[in-house]
Coordinates of C-alpha atoms in Angstrom, one line a residue:
X369 CA 0.0 0.0 0.0
X370 CA 1.1 3.5 -0.6
X371 CA 2.5 5.8 2.2
X372 CA -0.7 7.9 1.9
X373 CA -2.7 5.0 3.3
X374 CA -0.3 4.6 6.2
X375 CA -0.4 8.2 7.3
X376 CA -2.8 9.2 10.1
X377 CA -5.6 11.7 9.9
X378 CA -8.5 12.4 12.1
X379 CA -11.8 11.0 11.0
X380 CA -13.5 14.4 11.1
X381 CA -11.5 15.7 8.2
X382 CA -12.9 16.1 4.7
X383 CA -12.2 13.0 2.5
X384 CA -9.1 13.7 0.5
X385 CA -6.3 12.0 -1.4
X386 CA -4.1 11.6 1.7
X387 CA -6.8 10.5 4.2
X388 CA -6.1 7.0 5.5
X389 CA -8.9 4.7 4.3
X390 CA -8.2 1.9 6.8
X391 CA -8.2 2.6 10.5
X392 CA -7.4 0.6 13.5
X393 CA -9.5 0.1 16.6
X394 CA -8.8 -0.6 20.3
X395 CA -7.6 -4.2 20.7
X396 CA -9.7 -6.7 22.6
X397 CA -12.9 -4.7 21.9
X398 CA -15.6 -6.7 20.2
X399 CA -16.4 -5.2 16.9
X400 CA -20.1 -5.9 17.4
X401 CA -22.1 -7.1 20.4
X402 CA -24.7 -8.7 18.1
X403 CA -24.7 -12.5 18.2
X404 CA -24.1 -14.5 14.9
X405 CA -27.8 -15.2 14.6
X406 CA -28.7 -11.5 15.1
X407 CA -26.1 -10.6 12.5
X408 CA -27.7 -12.9 10.0
X409 CA -31.2 -11.5 10.6
X410 CA -29.9 -8.0 10.4
X411 CA -28.1 -8.6 7.1
X412 CA -31.1 -10.5 5.7
X413 CA -33.4 -7.6 6.6
X414 CA -31.1 -5.1 4.9
X415 CA -30.8 -7.2 1.8
X416 CA -34.6 -7.6 1.6
X417 CA -35.1 -3.9 2.0
X418 CA -32.7 -3.2 -0.8
X419 CA -34.5 -5.6 -3.1
X420 CA -37.6 -3.4 -3.4
X421 CA -35.8 -1.0 -5.7
X422 CA -34.9 -3.5 -8.5
X423 CA -38.1 -5.4 -7.9
X424 CA -40.2 -2.3 -8.4
X425 CA -38.3 -1.6 -11.6
X426 CA -38.7 -5.1 -13.1
X427 CA -42.2 -6.0 -12.0
X428 CA -43.5 -3.0 -13.9
X429 CA -42.3 -4.0 -17.4
X430 CA -45.1 -6.5 -18.2
X431 CA -47.7 -3.8 -17.6
X432 CA -46.3 -1.3 -20.0
X433 CA -48.7 -2.1 -22.9
X434 CA -51.7 -2.2 -20.5
X435 CA -50.8 1.1 -19.0
X436 CA -50.3 2.7 -22.4
X437 CA -53.7 1.5 -23.6
X438 CA -55.6 2.5 -20.4
X439 CA -53.9 6.0 -20.2
X440 CA -54.2 6.6 -23.9
X441 CA -50.5 7.3 -24.5
X442 CA -47.9 6.0 -26.9
X443 CA -45.3 3.4 -26.1
X444 CA -42.6 6.1 -26.3
X445 CA -44.4 8.1 -23.7
X446 CA -44.9 5.2 -21.3
X447 CA -41.2 4.5 -21.6
X448 CA -40.5 7.8 -20.0
X449 CA -41.8 6.4 -16.8
X450 CA -38.9 3.9 -16.9
X451 CA -36.5 6.8 -17.5
X452 CA -37.9 8.8 -14.5
X453 CA -37.6 5.7 -12.3
X454 CA -33.9 5.0 -13.3
X455 CA -32.8 8.6 -12.9
X456 CA -34.2 8.8 -9.4
X457 CA -32.8 5.3 -8.7
X458 CA -29.3 6.7 -9.3
X459 CA -29.7 10.0 -7.5
X460 CA -31.8 9.2 -4.4
X461 CA -29.0 7.1 -2.6
X462 CA -26.7 10.2 -2.8
X463 CA -29.1 11.9 -0.3
X464 CA -30.0 8.9 1.8
X465 CA -26.5 7.5 2.0
X466 CA -24.8 10.5 3.5
X467 CA -27.8 11.2 5.7
X468 CA -27.6 7.6 7.1
X469 CA -23.9 8.0 7.9
X470 CA -24.9 10.8 10.3
X471 CA -28.4 10.3 11.5
X472 CA -28.4 6.5 11.5
X473 CA -29.8 3.7 9.5
X474 CA -33.2 3.4 11.1
X475 CA -34.5 6.9 10.5
X476 CA -33.6 6.6 6.8
X477 CA -35.3 3.2 6.5
X478 CA -38.4 4.6 8.1
X479 CA -38.4 7.6 5.8
X480 CA -37.8 5.5 2.6
X481 CA -40.6 3.0 3.3
X482 CA -43.1 5.7 4.2
X483 CA -42.4 7.4 0.9
X484 CA -42.4 4.1 -1.0
X485 CA -45.7 2.8 0.4
X486 CA -47.5 6.1 -0.1
X487 CA -46.2 6.3 -3.7
X488 CA -47.4 2.8 -4.5
X489 CA -50.9 3.5 -3.1
X490 CA -51.1 6.6 -5.2
X491 CA -49.8 4.7 -8.3
X492 CA -52.6 2.1 -7.9
X493 CA -55.2 4.8 -7.7
X494 CA -54.0 7.1 -10.4
X495 CA -55.5 7.3 -14.0
X496 CA -53.4 10.0 -15.5
X497 CA -50.1 9.8 -17.4
X498 CA -48.6 12.9 -15.7
X499 CA -49.4 11.5 -12.3
X500 CA -47.8 8.1 -13.3
X501 CA -44.6 9.8 -14.5
X502 CA -44.3 11.8 -11.2
X503 CA -45.2 9.0 -8.9
X504 CA -42.8 6.6 -10.5
X505 CA -40.0 9.0 -9.7
X506 CA -41.3 9.3 -6.1
X507 CA -41.6 5.5 -5.8
X508 CA -38.0 5.2 -7.0
X509 CA -36.8 7.7 -4.4
X510 CA -38.4 5.6 -1.6
X511 CA -37.2 2.2 -2.8
X512 CA -33.7 3.0 -4.1
X513 CA -32.9 5.0 -1.0
X514 CA -32.4 1.7 0.8
X515 CA -29.9 0.3 -1.7
X516 CA -26.8 1.9 -0.2
X517 CA -27.8 1.0 3.3
X518 CA -27.5 -2.7 2.8
X519 CA -23.7 -2.6 2.5
X520 CA -23.6 0.1 5.2
X521 CA -25.4 -2.1 7.7
X522 CA -23.0 -5.0 6.8
X523 CA -20.0 -2.8 7.4
X524 CA -21.4 -1.7 10.8
X525 CA -21.5 -5.1 12.3
X526 CA -19.2 -7.3 10.2
X527 CA -15.4 -7.2 10.2
X528 CA -13.1 -7.6 7.2
X529 CA -12.6 -11.3 8.1
X530 CA -16.3 -12.1 7.6
X531 CA -17.4 -9.6 4.9
X532 CA -17.1 -12.1 2.1
X533 CA -19.8 -14.4 3.6
X534 CA -22.2 -11.7 4.7
X535 CA -21.9 -8.9 2.1
X536 CA -22.5 -11.3 -0.8
X537 CA -26.1 -11.6 0.4
X538 CA -26.5 -7.8 0.4
X539 CA -26.3 -7.8 -3.4
X540 CA -28.8 -10.6 -4.0
X541 CA -31.7 -8.2 -4.2
X542 CA -30.1 -6.4 -7.2
X543 CA -29.4 -9.7 -8.9
X544 CA -32.5 -11.8 -8.2
X545 CA -35.2 -9.1 -8.6
X546 CA -34.7 -8.8 -12.4
X547 CA -35.3 -12.5 -12.6
X548 CA -38.4 -12.9 -10.5
X549 CA -39.9 -9.4 -11.0
X550 CA -41.2 -9.9 -14.6
X551 CA -42.7 -13.3 -13.7
X552 CA -44.7 -11.8 -10.8
X553 CA -45.6 -8.7 -12.8
X554 CA -46.8 -10.7 -15.8
X555 CA -49.0 -12.9 -13.7
X556 CA -50.6 -10.0 -11.8
X557 CA -51.1 -7.9 -14.9
X558 CA -52.7 -10.8 -16.9
X559 CA -55.1 -11.9 -14.2
X560 CA -55.8 -8.9 -12.0
X561 CA -54.7 -5.8 -14.0
X562 CA -51.8 -3.4 -13.8
X563 CA -53.2 -1.9 -10.6
X564 CA -52.6 -5.2 -8.8
X565 CA -48.9 -4.8 -9.3
X566 CA -48.8 -1.7 -7.1
X567 CA -51.2 -3.1 -4.5
X568 CA -48.9 -6.1 -4.3
X569 CA -45.9 -3.8 -3.7
X570 CA -47.9 -2.0 -1.0
X571 CA -48.7 -5.3 0.7
X572 CA -45.2 -6.6 0.4
X573 CA -43.6 -3.4 1.7
X574 CA -46.1 -3.2 4.6
X575 CA -45.5 -6.7 5.7
X576 CA -41.8 -6.1 5.7
X577 CA -41.9 -2.6 7.2
X578 CA -43.8 -3.5 10.4
X579 CA -41.1 -5.9 11.7
X580 CA -38.4 -3.4 10.8
X581 CA -40.2 -0.6 12.7
X582 CA -40.6 -2.9 15.7
X583 CA -37.4 -4.8 15.9
X584 CA -34.7 -3.6 13.5
X585 CA -31.8 -2.2 15.6
X586 CA -29.7 0.8 14.9
X587 CA -26.3 -0.2 13.6
X588 CA -24.6 3.0 12.7
X589 CA -21.4 3.2 14.6
X590 CA -21.6 6.9 15.0
X591 CA -24.9 6.4 17.0
X592 CA -24.4 3.1 18.8
X593 CA -20.8 2.2 18.4
X594 CA -20.5 -1.6 18.4
X595 CA -24.1 -1.9 19.5
X596 CA -23.4 -1.5 23.2
X597 CA -24.6 2.2 23.3
X598 CA -28.4 2.6 23.8
X599 CA -30.1 4.3 20.9
X600 CA -32.8 6.9 21.5
X601 CA -35.7 8.4 19.5
X602 CA -36.2 7.1 16.0
X603 CA -32.9 5.2 16.3
X604 CA -34.4 2.9 18.9
X605 CA -36.7 -0.1 17.9
X606 CA -40.2 0.4 19.1
X607 CA -40.2 -2.8 21.2
X608 CA -37.6 -1.3 23.5
X609 CA -40.1 1.3 24.7
X610 CA -41.9 -1.5 26.4
X611 CA -39.0 -2.0 28.8
X612 CA -36.8 0.2 30.9
X613 CA -33.7 1.6 29.2
X614 CA -30.4 0.2 30.4
X615 CA -27.6 2.7 31.1
X616 CA -25.6 3.5 28.0
X617 CA -22.2 2.0 27.7
X618 CA -19.1 4.1 27.8
X619 CA -18.7 5.9 24.5
X620 CA -15.3 4.3 23.8
X621 CA -16.8 2.2 21.0
X622 CA -18.5 5.2 19.3
X623 CA -17.0 6.1 15.9
X624 CA -16.3 9.8 15.8
X625 CA -18.9 11.5 13.5
X626 CA -17.8 13.1 10.3
X627 CA -16.9 16.7 10.6
X628 CA -18.1 18.2 7.4
X629 CA -21.7 19.1 7.0
X630 CA -24.1 16.6 5.5
X631 CA -24.3 17.0 1.8
X632 CA -25.7 14.8 -1.0
X633 CA -22.6 15.7 -3.0
X634 CA -20.4 13.8 -0.6
X635 CA -21.0 10.7 -2.7
X636 CA -20.3 12.5 -5.9
X637 CA -17.0 13.8 -4.7
X638 CA -15.8 10.3 -3.9
X639 CA -16.0 9.4 -7.6
X640 CA -13.0 11.7 -8.1
X641 CA -10.8 10.3 -5.4
X642 CA -8.1 7.7 -5.9
X643 CA -8.4 4.7 -5.8
X644 CA -12.1 4.4 -5.1
X645 CA -13.2 6.3 -8.2
X646 CA -11.6 3.8 -10.5
X647 CA -12.8 0.8 -8.5
X648 CA -16.4 2.1 -8.6
X649 CA -16.1 2.6 -12.4
X650 CA -14.9 -0.9 -12.9
X651 CA -17.7 -2.2 -10.7
X652 CA -20.2 -0.3 -12.7
X653 CA -18.9 -1.8 -15.9
X654 CA -19.2 -5.3 -14.4
X655 CA -22.8 -4.7 -13.4
X656 CA -23.6 -3.1 -16.8
X657 CA -22.5 -6.3 -18.5
X658 CA -25.0 -8.2 -16.4
X659 CA -27.8 -5.9 -17.5
X660 CA -26.6 -6.1 -21.1
X661 CA -27.0 -9.9 -21.0
X662 CA -30.3 -10.1 -19.2
X663 CA -31.9 -7.3 -21.2
X664 CA -31.3 -9.2 -24.4
X665 CA -32.6 -12.5 -23.1
X666 CA -36.3 -12.0 -23.9
X667 CA -35.8 -10.9 -27.5
X668 CA -33.2 -13.6 -28.2
X669 CA -34.9 -16.6 -26.7
X670 CA -38.3 -15.6 -28.2
X671 CA -36.7 -15.3 -31.7
X672 CA -34.6 -18.5 -31.5
X673 CA -36.9 -20.9 -29.6
X674 CA -40.4 -19.5 -30.2
X675 CA -41.2 -19.2 -26.4
X676 CA -44.2 -17.4 -25.0
X677 CA -44.1 -14.8 -22.3
X678 CA -44.3 -17.2 -19.4
X679 CA -41.6 -19.5 -20.8
X680 CA -39.4 -16.5 -21.3
X681 CA -39.8 -15.6 -17.7
X682 CA -38.7 -19.1 -16.7
X683 CA -35.5 -18.6 -18.7
X684 CA -34.4 -16.2 -16.0
X685 CA -34.4 -19.0 -13.4
X686 CA -30.8 -20.1 -14.3
X687 CA -29.7 -16.5 -13.9
X688 CA -31.2 -16.3 -10.4
X689 CA -29.8 -19.7 -9.4
X690 CA -26.3 -18.7 -10.6
X691 CA -26.5 -15.5 -8.5
X692 CA -27.7 -17.3 -5.4
X693 CA -25.1 -20.0 -5.6
X694 CA -22.4 -17.4 -6.3
X695 CA -23.4 -15.3 -3.2
X696 CA -22.9 -18.4 -1.0
X697 CA -19.8 -20.0 -2.5
X698 CA -17.9 -16.9 -3.4
X699 CA -18.4 -15.4 0.1
X700 CA -16.8 -18.5 1.7
X701 CA -13.9 -18.3 -0.8
X702 CA -13.3 -14.6 -0.2
X703 CA -13.1 -15.1 3.6
X704 CA -10.8 -18.1 3.2
X705 CA -8.4 -16.1 1.0
X706 CA -8.4 -13.2 3.5
X707 CA -7.5 -15.6 6.4
X708 CA -4.9 -17.3 4.2
X709 CA -3.1 -14.0 3.4
X710 CA -3.2 -12.8 7.0
X711 CA -1.7 -16.1 8.2
X712 CA 1.0 -15.9 5.6
X713 CA 1.8 -12.4 6.9
X714 CA 2.0 -13.8 10.4
X715 CA -1.1 -11.9 11.5
X716 CA -3.9 -13.3 13.6
X717 CA -7.6 -13.4 12.5
X718 CA -10.3 -12.4 15.0
X719 CA -13.7 -12.6 13.5
X720 CA -15.4 -10.2 16.0
X721 CA -12.5 -7.8 16.5
X722 CA -11.5 -5.0 14.1
X723 CA -8.3 -6.1 12.4
X724 CA -5.2 -4.0 12.2
X725 CA -4.9 -3.8 8.4
X726 CA -2.6 -0.9 8.1
X727 CA 0.1 -2.2 5.9
X728 CA -2.0 -5.3 5.1
X729 CA -2.6 -5.8 1.3
X730 CA -6.4 -5.8 1.5
X731 CA -6.6 -5.1 -2.2
X732 CA -4.6 -8.2 -3.0
X733 CA -6.8 -10.3 -0.6
X734 CA -10.0 -9.2 -2.4
X735 CA -8.8 -9.0 -6.0
X736 CA -7.2 -12.4 -6.0
X737 CA -10.7 -13.7 -6.1
X738 CA -12.5 -10.8 -7.9
X739 CA -10.1 -10.5 -10.9
X740 CA -10.3 -14.2 -11.9
X741 CA -14.1 -14.0 -11.6
X742 CA -14.2 -10.9 -13.8
X743 CA -12.1 -12.7 -16.4
X744 CA -14.3 -15.8 -16.3
X745 CA -17.4 -13.5 -16.7
X746 CA -15.8 -11.9 -19.7
X747 CA -15.1 -15.3 -21.3
X748 CA -18.6 -16.5 -20.6
X749 CA -20.1 -13.4 -22.2
X750 CA -17.9 -13.8 -25.3
X751 CA -18.9 -17.4 -25.6
X752 CA -22.6 -16.5 -25.2
X753 CA -22.3 -13.9 -28.0
X754 CA -20.4 -16.3 -30.3
X755 CA -22.9 -19.2 -29.8
X756 CA -26.1 -17.2 -30.2
X757 CA -25.9 -16.8 -34.0
X758 CA -25.5 -20.6 -34.2
X759 CA -28.8 -21.1 -32.4
X760 CA -27.6 -23.7 -29.9
X761 CA -30.0 -25.9 -27.9
X762 CA -31.9 -24.0 -25.3
X763 CA -30.2 -25.9 -22.5
X764 CA -26.8 -24.8 -23.7
X765 CA -27.9 -21.1 -23.7
X766 CA -29.3 -21.4 -20.2
X767 CA -26.1 -23.0 -18.9
X768 CA -24.0 -20.2 -20.3
X769 CA -26.4 -17.6 -18.7
X770 CA -26.0 -19.5 -15.4
X771 CA -22.2 -19.2 -15.7
X772 CA -22.3 -15.5 -16.6
X773 CA -24.5 -14.6 -13.7
X774 CA -22.4 -16.8 -11.3
X775 CA -19.2 -15.0 -12.3
X776 CA -20.6 -11.5 -12.5
X777 CA -22.3 -11.8 -9.1
X778 CA -19.0 -13.0 -7.6
X779 CA -16.9 -10.2 -9.2
X780 CA -19.5 -7.5 -8.3
X781 CA -19.7 -8.7 -4.7
X782 CA -15.9 -8.8 -4.4
X783 CA -15.5 -5.2 -5.6
X784 CA -18.3 -4.1 -3.2
X785 CA -16.4 -5.7 -0.3
X786 CA -13.2 -3.9 -1.3
X787 CA -15.0 -0.6 -1.5
X788 CA -16.4 -1.0 2.0
X789 CA -13.0 -2.1 3.3
X790 CA -11.4 1.1 2.0
X791 CA -14.2 3.5 3.2
X792 CA -15.6 1.6 6.2
X793 CA -16.1 4.8 8.1
X794 CA -18.7 6.1 5.7
X795 CA -20.0 3.0 3.9
X796 CA -23.5 4.3 3.0
X797 CA -22.0 7.3 1.3
X798 CA -19.5 5.4 -0.8
X799 CA -22.1 2.8 -1.7
X800 CA -24.3 5.6 -2.9
X801 CA -21.6 6.7 -5.2
X802 CA -21.2 3.1 -6.3
X803 CA -25.0 2.8 -6.9
X804 CA -25.0 6.0 -9.0
X805 CA -22.4 4.7 -11.4
X806 CA -24.0 1.2 -11.4
X807 CA -27.5 2.5 -12.3
X808 CA -26.4 4.9 -15.0
X809 CA -24.1 2.4 -16.7
X810 CA -26.7 -0.4 -16.3
X811 CA -29.4 1.8 -17.8
X812 CA -27.2 2.7 -20.7
X813 CA -26.3 -1.0 -21.3
X814 CA -29.9 -2.1 -21.1
X815 CA -31.0 0.6 -23.5
X816 CA -28.2 -0.1 -26.0
X817 CA -28.1 -3.9 -26.2
X818 CA -31.2 -4.5 -28.5
X819 CA -30.4 -1.7 -31.0
X820 CA -26.8 -3.1 -31.2
X821 CA -28.1 -6.5 -31.8
X822 CA -30.3 -5.2 -34.6
X823 CA -27.3 -3.5 -36.2
X824 CA -25.2 -6.7 -36.1
X825 CA -28.0 -9.0 -37.2
X826 CA -28.7 -9.2 -41.0
X827 CA -32.3 -10.0 -41.7
X828 CA -33.2 -10.7 -45.3
X829 CA -36.4 -9.0 -46.2
X830 CA -38.1 -8.5 -49.6
X831 CA -37.1 -5.6 -51.7
X832 CA -39.9 -3.1 -52.5
X833 CA -39.5 -0.7 -55.4
X834 CA -40.3 2.9 -54.6
X835 CA -39.7 4.6 -57.9
X836 CA -43.1 6.2 -58.1
X837 CA -43.3 7.2 -54.4
X838 CA -42.6 10.5 -52.5
X839 CA -39.2 10.7 -50.7
X840 CA -40.8 12.8 -47.9
X841 CA -43.5 10.3 -47.0
X842 CA -43.5 7.2 -44.9
X843 CA -45.0 3.9 -45.9
X844 CA -46.4 0.8 -44.2
X845 CA -46.4 -2.8 -45.5
X846 CA -48.4 -5.9 -44.5
X847 CA -47.5 -9.4 -45.8
X848 CA -50.0 -12.2 -45.1
X849 CA -50.6 -15.8 -46.0
X850 CA -54.3 -16.4 -46.7
X851 CA -54.4 -20.2 -46.7
X852 CA -53.0 -21.5 -43.3
X853 CA -54.7 -24.4 -41.6
X854 CA -54.0 -24.5 -37.9
X855 CA -52.1 -27.7 -36.9
X856 CA -54.3 -30.4 -35.7
X857 CA -57.5 -28.7 -36.8
X858 CA -59.6 -28.1 -39.9
X859 CA -59.7 -24.3 -39.3
X860 CA -58.3 -22.0 -41.9
X861 CA -56.9 -18.6 -41.0
X862 CA -54.6 -15.8 -42.1
X863 CA -51.1 -15.5 -40.7
X864 CA -49.1 -12.2 -40.7
X865 CA -45.6 -12.7 -42.1
X866 CA -44.4 -9.1 -41.9
X867 CA -45.5 -5.7 -40.6
X868 CA -43.2 -2.7 -41.1
X869 CA -44.4 0.9 -40.6
X870 CA -41.3 3.1 -41.1
X871 CA -40.5 2.6 -44.7
X872 CA -39.2 5.5 -46.9
X873 CA -37.8 5.9 -50.4
X874 CA -34.0 5.5 -50.2
X875 CA -31.7 7.7 -52.3
X876 CA -28.5 5.9 -51.4
X877 CA -26.4 4.1 -53.9
X878 CA -26.9 0.8 -52.0
X879 CA -30.7 0.9 -52.3
X880 CA -31.6 3.2 -55.1
X881 CA -35.4 4.0 -55.3
X882 CA -36.2 1.2 -52.8
X883 CA -38.4 1.4 -49.8
X884 CA -36.2 0.7 -46.7
X885 CA -36.7 1.1 -42.9
X886 CA -36.0 4.4 -41.4
X887 CA -33.1 3.9 -38.9
X888 CA -34.0 7.0 -37.0
X889 CA -37.2 5.4 -35.6
X890 CA -36.2 1.7 -35.3
X891 CA -36.2 1.8 -31.4
X892 CA -40.0 2.2 -31.4
X893 CA -41.3 -1.2 -30.3
X894 CA -44.4 -0.8 -32.6
X895 CA -42.4 -0.3 -35.8
X896 CA -41.9 -3.8 -36.9
X897 CA -43.2 -7.4 -36.6
X898 CA -40.2 -9.2 -37.9
X899 CA -40.3 -10.8 -41.4
X900 CA -41.0 -14.5 -41.6
X901 CA -40.1 -16.1 -45.0
X902 CA -43.1 -17.8 -46.7
X903 CA -43.0 -21.6 -47.0
X904 CA -46.1 -23.6 -47.7
X905 CA -46.4 -27.1 -46.2
X906 CA -45.7 -30.1 -48.6
X907 CA -48.3 -30.8 -51.2
X908 CA -50.0 -27.4 -50.7
X909 CA -50.3 -24.1 -52.4
X910 CA -50.8 -20.9 -50.5
X911 CA -51.8 -17.4 -51.6
X912 CA -49.6 -14.6 -50.3
X913 CA -50.5 -10.9 -50.5
X914 CA -48.5 -7.7 -49.9
X915 CA -50.4 -4.5 -49.0
X916 CA -48.5 -1.2 -49.2
X917 CA -50.1 1.8 -47.5
X918 CA -49.1 5.5 -47.1
X919 CA -48.5 6.0 -43.4
X920 CA -50.8 8.8 -42.1
X921 CA -48.9 11.7 -40.4
X922 CA -50.7 11.0 -37.1
X923 CA -50.5 7.2 -37.3
X924 CA -50.6 5.3 -34.0
X925 CA -50.3 1.6 -33.9
X926 CA -53.6 0.0 -32.7
X927 CA -52.8 -1.5 -29.4
X928 CA -55.5 -4.1 -29.8
X929 CA -53.0 -5.8 -32.3
X930 CA -50.1 -5.7 -29.9
X931 CA -50.0 -9.6 -30.0
X932 CA -48.4 -9.7 -33.5
X933 CA -44.8 -8.9 -32.6
X934 CA -43.4 -12.3 -31.4
X935 CA -42.1 -14.7 -34.1
X936 CA -44.6 -17.4 -33.3
X937 CA -47.6 -19.0 -35.1
X938 CA -49.7 -18.3 -32.0
X939 CA -48.9 -14.6 -32.1
X940 CA -49.4 -14.1 -35.9
X941 CA -52.3 -16.5 -36.5
X942 CA -55.8 -15.1 -37.1
X943 CA -54.7 -11.7 -38.4
X944 CA -57.7 -9.8 -39.6
X945 CA -56.4 -7.5 -42.3
X946 CA -59.7 -5.5 -42.7
X947 CA -60.0 -4.9 -39.0
X948 CA -56.4 -3.8 -38.8
X949 CA -56.8 -1.3 -41.6
X950 CA -59.9 0.1 -39.8
X951 CA -58.3 0.2 -36.4
X952 CA -55.1 1.8 -37.7
X953 CA -57.2 4.3 -39.8
X954 CA -55.4 3.6 -43.0
X955 CA -56.6 4.6 -46.4
X956 CA -56.9 2.2 -49.3
X957 CA -53.6 0.4 -50.3
X958 CA -51.3 2.2 -52.7
X959 CA -50.2 -1.1 -54.1
X960 CA -50.8 -4.8 -53.7
X961 CA -48.8 -7.9 -54.8
X962 CA -50.4 -11.3 -55.0
X963 CA -48.6 -14.6 -55.7
X964 CA -49.1 -18.3 -55.1
X965 CA -46.5 -20.5 -53.3
X966 CA -46.4 -24.2 -54.2
X967 CA -44.5 -26.7 -52.2
X968 CA -43.8 -29.9 -54.1
X969 CA -42.1 -32.3 -51.7
X970 CA -38.6 -33.5 -52.6
X971 CA -37.7 -37.1 -52.6
X972 CA -37.6 -38.4 -49.0
X973 CA -39.9 -35.8 -47.7
X974 CA -42.9 -37.3 -45.8
X975 CA -46.1 -37.0 -47.6
X976 CA -49.4 -36.8 -45.9
X977 CA -53.0 -35.9 -46.7
X978 CA -53.7 -32.2 -46.4
X979 CA -56.7 -31.5 -44.2
X980 CA -59.5 -29.5 -45.8
X981 CA -60.8 -26.4 -44.1
X982 CA -64.4 -26.4 -42.8
X983 CA -64.3 -23.0 -41.0
X984 CA -62.4 -19.8 -41.1
X985 CA -61.2 -18.1 -38.0
X986 CA -59.7 -14.7 -37.0
X987 CA -58.3 -13.7 -33.7
X988 CA -60.8 -11.7 -31.6
X989 CA -59.4 -8.2 -31.0
X990 CA -61.3 -5.6 -29.0
X991 CA -60.5 -2.4 -30.9
X992 CA -62.3 0.7 -29.9
X993 CA -62.4 2.0 -33.5
X994 CA -63.8 -1.3 -34.9
X995 CA -67.4 -1.5 -36.0
X996 CA -69.7 -4.3 -34.8
X997 CA -68.8 -7.5 -36.7
X998 CA -71.1 -10.3 -37.7
X999 CA -68.5 -12.7 -36.5
X1000 CA -68.7 -13.7 -32.8
X1001 CA -65.8 -14.2 -30.4
X1002 CA -65.1 -17.8 -29.4
X1003 CA -62.2 -17.8 -27.0
X1004 CA -59.2 -16.3 -28.6
X1005 CA -60.6 -16.7 -32.2
X1006 CA -63.6 -15.3 -34.0
X1007 CA -65.7 -17.8 -35.8
X1008 CA -67.2 -16.8 -39.1
X1009 CA -69.4 -18.6 -41.5

C-alpha cells in the first residue's frame, strides 16, 4: 500500500487523497455485540429492504402495454416512466447515503418506506399519465434510498474477516429481482390488471416494514458504536419502549462523527478520489455487462426458440440460481483467502474484532478472487455472444447464462467488499456513489443492447421498389398468408408474415429507389413485426399478398393488435387485415402484390394428406375503432361462416 494510506488523519476531516482509508480500533474490543444469529437476521433484513428497488423496476415491465392503452398514450411516452424511475434510482441514494452515515440507518429506513408505500398506493389509484410519471419517480426515491444502506449495515456489524460471507447476500436483491420481477408482474397484470402490481408492492412493503419498525436495531457506529450504546428516539426499535432503558455503555466504542456538513454531493465527490473512483467505475462496468446480457434474453430466446411470455420468464431462473449460488460459494472463498493471506503475513484473525490492516494488502486479498471471476465472466459473455448466432440448444444457452450470472455476481460482490474495506467509516456514502455509477451504466447498457443486436444482425427482407413514391413520406407494409390451416384442426386462418411501418424511399447508392426502414425510428417497439419467410407445407399451395399503404402523419399503432410482434404462429395467426386497416385508420392500399407459393415435396420428404378447411377463424381483438362485426368471439378466435 502507498504511504498515503499509512499516514494518520482524524476522522472528522474532509475526505481527500491523503486520508487513510483503513483505520485501527482498540484491541480486545468486540467489533459488534450482536450474536451471529442476530447478525444474519440484520443482514437478511437489509438485503430484503434493498431488493424493493430492483423489484419495483422489473415487476413493472409486463404492464407497459396495458398502461399505455388505459392511459391513452404511446409506447414512447410510457417508456418515459422507466426513465424517470432510473434517474431517481441513481440519484436518491446520494441523499439517503450521506444522511444515514450521520443520522443513523433506522430513520432513513423509516423515511424511505413511508415514501415508498404512499407512492405505491397513489400509483394504484391514479389514472393520469402525468401522475404516473411523477409518482414513478417518487416510488424510486423511496425504494432506491435503501440500496446503499444494505452494504452500510453489513459494514457496521461485520469485520473484514467475515465480509465475504455476509456482504455477498446484500447484493442478492439487485441480482434476483430482475429474474423474478417480470414473472410476478406478468401474472398480476394478466389476471388482475396493472393496478394489482402496485397493490402487491404495498402489501409486500407493509408486511416487511412493520417488523423493521418494531425490531430492526440501529447499527450506525456513529450512533451506537459496536451496538453497546443505547439508541434513543427514532434510532431505537419500538419494542424497547416496552421495557426500561439500560444505562448507556461508555462511549469508547463510538465512531467519531464526520466533521463536514451533511451534503448529498459527498458521494459525488468520492468518484474523483483515488483509488475508489476507478474501483467504482470498474464495478459499474461489471454490473452493466449483467444488464446487457439479461436485457437481451427476452428478444433472443423468443426469436430462436419461439417461447411465449411465461416461458421467457422461466429462462431467468438459471440467472437467479447462478447468482444465489455465487453469493454463497464466493463469500466463503473470499473469507478463506483473507485468512490465508493474513496467516502468511504472520497476523492473527479475530472474527469479532476489528483487524489492524494498516500495511496489510487488502486489495490483494480481495482482487485475487475478484479478478479471476471478472475474467471468467468476460469469457462467458464472449462465448454467449459467439454461440447465439449458431442457435444452440436452449439448455446450452441457459447453462451459459447461469455461468455468466455466477461469475458476474462474484466479481461484483468482491469489488463491493473492497469498496467498503477502503471506506468503512462512511459505507453508506461510498455505496451511494457506487450505486449512482451502477444505475447509470446499467441503464445505458440495457437501452443499447437491443439496438446493437439489430445493427449486427442481418435479416433478409423483400425488396420493395419505390420509384413512383414520394421521398418525404413514410409507408407501411403488411404481408400475409391467406391459406394457413392451424395444426391439428380443420380451421383455416390468415397469418401475418411481416409488418413494417417506417419505410421510406431511399436515395442511397446501395438501395436506389427502394423502400427501406427508417433507422431513426427503429427503437420504437411498434415499428416492426419481424419478417417470416413464406414456406407452404408439402403438397399445398398458399396465396400470399403484400399490402402497401401510405402512413398517415398522425399514425398510431392500434394496441389491440399488440400480440403480433413475437415470431410465433400463436402470435401471428388469425390476423384480420380488414380490422387492422380500420383500427389503424389507414386509407386504401397504394399497391398490392399477389402470388401463389407451391411446395412440391422433394424425394424423401414425408407426404401426408392435407386436411381440408371447414371453418375460417380470425383472432378476436377488441379495438375501440372497430365497428360491430357479424363474427362472434369464441375464446381467442372469432368464428365466421
